[in-house]
Amino acid sequence: MNTGAIVLDGFLENATIPGDLHGSTARFRLTLSPTDERTDETVLPCTVTDPALAHAVLHDLAPGDKLRVTGHLHIPRTPDEPMRLAVTTLAVLDTAPPPHRPGPRRHGGAGALRPLPRLVRRRHPHRGRLHRDRNVGRLPDRTG
């Protein structure tokens, strides 16, 4: 069952994937969030069958991009059919920020790693004896 064309704004959930071996179709997931509440979010699977648009989707989009898609919603007729949006047009409203890659951490600068405090201190070295005939050691007792 197909509905009329709808327009949705959302964010690209993951990297896009080709829908076939030749890359003439594409698939992606669009996260729709009408409010700032995480419980109101919907993830909608989308397909692109136009080869030119599929090429652009596969090579030009990055996860986190804000998109406006227009297409037809395919409602499943049976429980084993997925619901999906067949995208006919797509516009990038905003690009995702580049992933944060910290620079080298040297000389105790702002991003330098500090050693963790020593949480476990051994007061006595391990005083175990290994038996020749079996691999069993005696654990240290509390007295030392």
PDB file of C-alpha atoms in Angstrom:
ATOM      1  CA  MET A   1       0.000   0.000   0.000  1.00  0.00           C
ATOM      2  CA  ASN A   2       1.460   3.353  -1.032  1.00  0.00           C
ATOM      3  CA  THR A   3       0.544   6.718   0.375  1.00  0.00           C
ATOM      4  CA  GLY A   4       0.923  10.147  -1.202  1.00  0.00           C
ATOM      5  CA  ALA A   5       4.273  11.911  -1.278  1.00  0.00           C
ATOM      6  CA  ILE A   6       5.460  13.160   2.103  1.00  0.00           C
ATOM      7  CA  VAL A   7       8.300  15.454   3.152  1.00  0.00           C
ATOM      8  CA  LEU A   8      10.350  14.623   6.244  1.00  0.00           C
ATOM      9  CA  ASP A   9      13.328  16.228   7.967  1.00  0.00           C
ATOM     10  CA  GLY A  10      15.707  14.040   9.904  1.00  0.00           C
ATOM     11  CA  PHE A  11      19.277  12.982  10.534  1.00  0.00           C
ATOM     12  CA  LEU A  12      21.224  10.295   8.720  1.00  0.00           C
ATOM     13  CA  GLU A  13      21.553   7.523  11.318  1.00  0.00           C
ATOM     14  CA  ASN A  14      24.456   5.437   9.934  1.00  0.00           C
ATOM     15  CA  ALA A  15      26.583   5.316   6.835  1.00  0.00           C
ATOM     16  CA  THR A  16      24.645   4.669   3.638  1.00  0.00           C
ATOM     17  CA  ILE A  17      24.884   1.260   1.988  1.00  0.00           C
ATOM     18  CA  PRO A  18      24.352   0.157  -1.608  1.00  0.00           C
ATOM     19  CA  GLY A  19      21.077  -1.589  -2.326  1.00  0.00           C
ATOM     20  CA  ASP A  20      22.550  -3.762  -5.071  1.00  0.00           C
ATOM     21  CA  LEU A  21      25.924  -4.918  -6.382  1.00  0.00           C
ATOM     22  CA  HIS A  22      26.218  -2.135  -8.955  1.00  0.00           C
ATOM     23  CA  GLY A  23      25.476   0.769  -6.595  1.00  0.00           C
ATOM     24  CA  SER A  24      22.509   1.904  -8.681  1.00  0.00           C
ATOM     25  CA  THR A  25      20.297   1.901  -5.575  1.00  0.00           C
ATOM     26  CA  ALA A  26      20.998   2.936  -1.991  1.00  0.00           C
ATOM     27  CA  ARG A  27      19.609   2.361   1.467  1.00  0.00           C
ATOM     28  CA  PHE A  28      19.909   4.413   4.627  1.00  0.00           C
ATOM     29  CA  ARG A  29      18.167   5.054   7.934  1.00  0.00           C
ATOM     30  CA  LEU A  30      16.699   8.430   8.784  1.00  0.00           C
ATOM     31  CA  THR A  31      16.152   9.437  12.419  1.00  0.00           C
ATOM     32  CA  LEU A  32      13.072  11.602  12.834  1.00  0.00           C
ATOM     33  CA  SER A  33      12.796  13.602  16.038  1.00  0.00           C
ATOM     34  CA  PRO A  34       9.797  15.947  16.265  1.00  0.00           C
ATOM     35  CA  THR A  35      10.754  16.965  19.820  1.00  0.00           C
ATOM     36  CA  ASP A  36      13.916  16.901  21.890  1.00  0.00           C
ATOM     37  CA  GLU A  37      12.688  13.829  23.759  1.00  0.00           C
ATOM     38  CA  ARG A  38      14.549  10.648  22.854  1.00  0.00           C
ATOM     39  CA  THR A  39      11.359   8.616  23.324  1.00  0.00           C
ATOM     40  CA  ASP A  40       9.725  10.517  20.455  1.00  0.00           C
ATOM     41  CA  GLU A  41      12.413   9.523  17.947  1.00  0.00           C
ATOM     42  CA  THR A  42      11.614   7.254  15.008  1.00  0.00           C
ATOM     43  CA  VAL A  43      14.113   5.498  12.769  1.00  0.00           C
ATOM     44  CA  LEU A  44      12.758   5.118   9.245  1.00  0.00           C
ATOM     45  CA  PRO A  45      14.426   2.890   6.637  1.00  0.00           C
ATOM     46  CA  CYS A  46      14.750   4.647   3.285  1.00  0.00           C
ATOM     47  CA  THR A  47      15.526   3.399  -0.221  1.00  0.00           C
ATOM     48  CA  VAL A  48      16.671   5.278  -3.310  1.00  0.00           C
ATOM     49  CA  THR A  49      16.121   3.700  -6.725  1.00  0.00           C
ATOM     50  CA  ASP A  50      17.181   6.583  -8.987  1.00  0.00           C
ATOM     51  CA  PRO A  51      20.798   5.768 -10.008  1.00  0.00           C
ATOM     52  CA  ALA A  52      21.994   9.397 -10.026  1.00  0.00           C
ATOM     53  CA  LEU A  53      20.475  10.121  -6.626  1.00  0.00           C
ATOM     54  CA  ALA A  54      21.764   6.788  -5.281  1.00  0.00           C
ATOM     55  CA  HIS A  55      25.313   7.699  -6.357  1.00  0.00           C
ATOM     56  CA  ALA A  56      25.041  11.029  -4.532  1.00  0.00           C
ATOM     57  CA  VAL A  57      23.620   9.330  -1.426  1.00  0.00           C
ATOM     58  CA  LEU A  58      26.409   6.742  -1.359  1.00  0.00           C
ATOM     59  CA  HIS A  59      29.293   9.171  -1.902  1.00  0.00           C
ATOM     60  CA  ASP A  60      28.250  12.568  -0.542  1.00  0.00           C
ATOM     61  CA  LEU A  61      26.412  11.929   2.721  1.00  0.00           C
ATOM     62  CA  ALA A  62      27.902  11.342   6.161  1.00  0.00           C
ATOM     63  CA  PRO A  63      26.269  10.091   9.357  1.00  0.00           C
ATOM     64  CA  GLY A  64      24.766  13.001  11.270  1.00  0.00           C
ATOM     65  CA  ASP A  65      23.838  15.077   8.201  1.00  0.00           C
ATOM     66  CA  LYS A  66      20.448  16.765   8.497  1.00  0.00           C
ATOM     67  CA  LEU A  67      18.337  15.844   5.469  1.00  0.00           C
ATOM     68  CA  ARG A  68      15.004  16.756   3.944  1.00  0.00           C
ATOM     69  CA  VAL A  69      13.607  13.817   2.001  1.00  0.00           C
ATOM     70  CA  THR A  70      10.526  13.557  -0.174  1.00  0.00           C
ATOM     71  CA  GLY A  71       9.059  10.206  -1.062  1.00  0.00           C
ATOM     72  CA  HIS A  72       6.319   7.660  -0.774  1.00  0.00           C
ATOM     73  CA  LEU A  73       5.762   5.675   2.386  1.00  0.00           C
ATOM     74  CA  HIS A  74       5.355   1.944   1.755  1.00  0.00           C
ATOM     75  CA  ILE A  75       3.191   0.381   4.449  1.00  0.00           C
ATOM     76  CA  PRO A  76       3.689  -3.384   4.852  1.00  0.00           C
ATOM     77  CA  ARG A  77       0.802  -5.687   3.946  1.00  0.00           C
ATOM     78  CA  THR A  78       2.138  -8.631   5.913  1.00  0.00           C
ATOM     79  CA  PRO A  79       4.165  -8.804   9.137  1.00  0.00           C
ATOM     80  CA  ASP A  80       7.316  -9.939   7.323  1.00  0.00           C
ATOM     81  CA  GLU A  81       7.441  -6.899   4.984  1.00  0.00           C
ATOM     82  CA  PRO A  82       9.364  -3.859   6.205  1.00  0.00           C
ATOM     83  CA  MET A  83       7.967  -0.345   6.230  1.00  0.00           C
ATOM     84  CA  ARG A  84      10.159   2.041   4.237  1.00  0.00           C
ATOM     85  CA  LEU A  85      10.234   5.382   2.525  1.00  0.00           C
ATOM     86  CA  ALA A  86      10.992   5.319  -1.207  1.00  0.00           C
ATOM     87  CA  VAL A  87      12.920   8.573  -1.581  1.00  0.00           C
ATOM     88  CA  THR A  88      12.412  10.604  -4.769  1.00  0.00           C
ATOM     89  CA  THR A  89      14.216  13.831  -3.796  1.00  0.00           C
ATOM     90  CA  LEU A  90      16.754  14.634  -1.124  1.00  0.00           C
ATOM     91  CA  ALA A  91      18.306  17.869   0.152  1.00  0.00           C
ATOM     92  CA  VAL A  92      21.079  18.340   2.703  1.00  0.00           C
ATOM     93  CA  LEU A  93      19.933  20.965   5.212  1.00  0.00           C
ATOM     94  CA  ASP A  94      23.038  20.861   7.389  1.00  0.00           C
ATOM     95  CA  THR A  95      26.216  18.813   7.352  1.00  0.00           C
ATOM     96  CA  ALA A  96      27.464  16.891  10.347  1.00  0.00           C
ATOM     97  CA  PRO A  97      30.426  18.352  12.220  1.00  0.00           C
ATOM     98  CA  PRO A  98      33.701  16.585  11.499  1.00  0.00           C
ATOM     99  CA  PRO A  99      34.625  13.919  14.044  1.00  0.00           C
ATOM    100  CA  HIS A 100      36.817  15.230  16.863  1.00  0.00           C
ATOM    101  CA  ARG A 101      40.357  13.967  16.581  1.00  0.00           C
ATOM    102  CA  PRO A 102      42.579  15.193  19.393  1.00  0.00           C
ATOM    103  CA  GLY A 103      46.094  16.183  18.515  1.00  0.00           C
ATOM    104  CA  PRO A 104      49.202  14.613  19.989  1.00  0.00           C
ATOM    105  CA  ARG A 105      49.355  14.657  23.762  1.00  0.00           C
ATOM    106  CA  ARG A 106      52.794  15.756  24.842  1.00  0.00           C
ATOM    107  CA  HIS A 107      54.516  17.611  27.652  1.00  0.00           C
ATOM    108  CA  GLY A 108      51.564  17.604  30.023  1.00  0.00           C
ATOM    109  CA  GLY A 109      49.408  19.958  27.960  1.00  0.00           C
ATOM    110  CA  ALA A 110      45.658  20.370  28.311  1.00  0.00           C
ATOM    111  CA  GLY A 111      44.893  17.041  26.653  1.00  0.00           C
ATOM    112  CA  ALA A 112      47.755  15.096  28.239  1.00  0.00           C
ATOM    113  CA  LEU A 113      47.051  11.767  29.841  1.00  0.00           C
ATOM    114  CA  ARG A 114      47.753  11.602  33.546  1.00  0.00           C
ATOM    115  CA  PRO A 115      48.644   8.385  35.303  1.00  0.00           C
ATOM    116  CA  LEU A 116      45.819   6.835  37.253  1.00  0.00           C
ATOM    117  CA  PRO A 117      46.231   6.762  41.008  1.00  0.00           C
ATOM    118  CA  ARG A 118      47.425   3.453  42.313  1.00  0.00           C
ATOM    119  CA  LEU A 119      44.352   1.834  43.795  1.00  0.00           C
ATOM    120  CA  VAL A 120      45.865  -1.470  44.851  1.00  0.00           C
ATOM    121  CA  ARG A 121      49.135  -1.479  46.712  1.00  0.00           C
ATOM    122  CA  ARG A 122      50.898  -4.675  47.564  1.00  0.00           C
ATOM    123  CA  ARG A 123      52.390  -4.680  50.997  1.00  0.00           C
ATOM    124  CA  HIS A 124      54.154  -7.992  50.608  1.00  0.00           C
ATOM    125  CA  PRO A 125      55.471  -9.811  47.581  1.00  0.00           C
ATOM    126  CA  HIS A 126      53.694 -13.004  46.683  1.00  0.00           C
ATOM    127  CA  ARG A 127      55.080 -15.720  48.939  1.00  0.00           C
ATOM    128  CA  GLY A 128      53.899 -18.839  47.235  1.00  0.00           C
ATOM    129  CA  ARG A 129      55.624 -22.112  46.663  1.00  0.00           C
ATOM    130  CA  LEU A 130      54.996 -24.145  43.553  1.00  0.00           C
ATOM    131  CA  HIS A 131      55.054 -27.908  43.952  1.00  0.00           C
ATOM    132  CA  ARG A 132      56.870 -29.874  41.344  1.00  0.00           C
ATOM    133  CA  ASP A 133      54.199 -32.488  40.888  1.00  0.00           C
ATOM    134  CA  ARG A 134      51.273 -30.082  40.657  1.00  0.00           C
ATOM    135  CA  ASN A 135      50.841 -26.482  39.623  1.00  0.00           C
ATOM    136  CA  VAL A 136      49.363 -25.238  42.873  1.00  0.00           C
ATOM    137  CA  GLY A 137      50.685 -22.267  44.784  1.00  0.00           C
ATOM    138  CA  ARG A 138      50.088 -21.227  48.348  1.00  0.00           C
ATOM    139  CA  LEU A 139      48.471 -17.818  48.607  1.00  0.00           C
ATOM    140  CA  PRO A 140      49.862 -15.336  51.116  1.00  0.00           C
ATOM    141  CA  ASP A 141      48.053 -15.253  54.423  1.00  0.00           C
ATOM    142  CA  ARG A 142      46.844 -12.052  56.094  1.00  0.00           C
ATOM    143  CA  THR A 143      49.730 -11.999  58.551  1.00  0.00           C
ATOM    144  CA  GLY A 144      52.238 -11.619  55.834  1.00  0.00           C
TER     145      GLY A 144
END
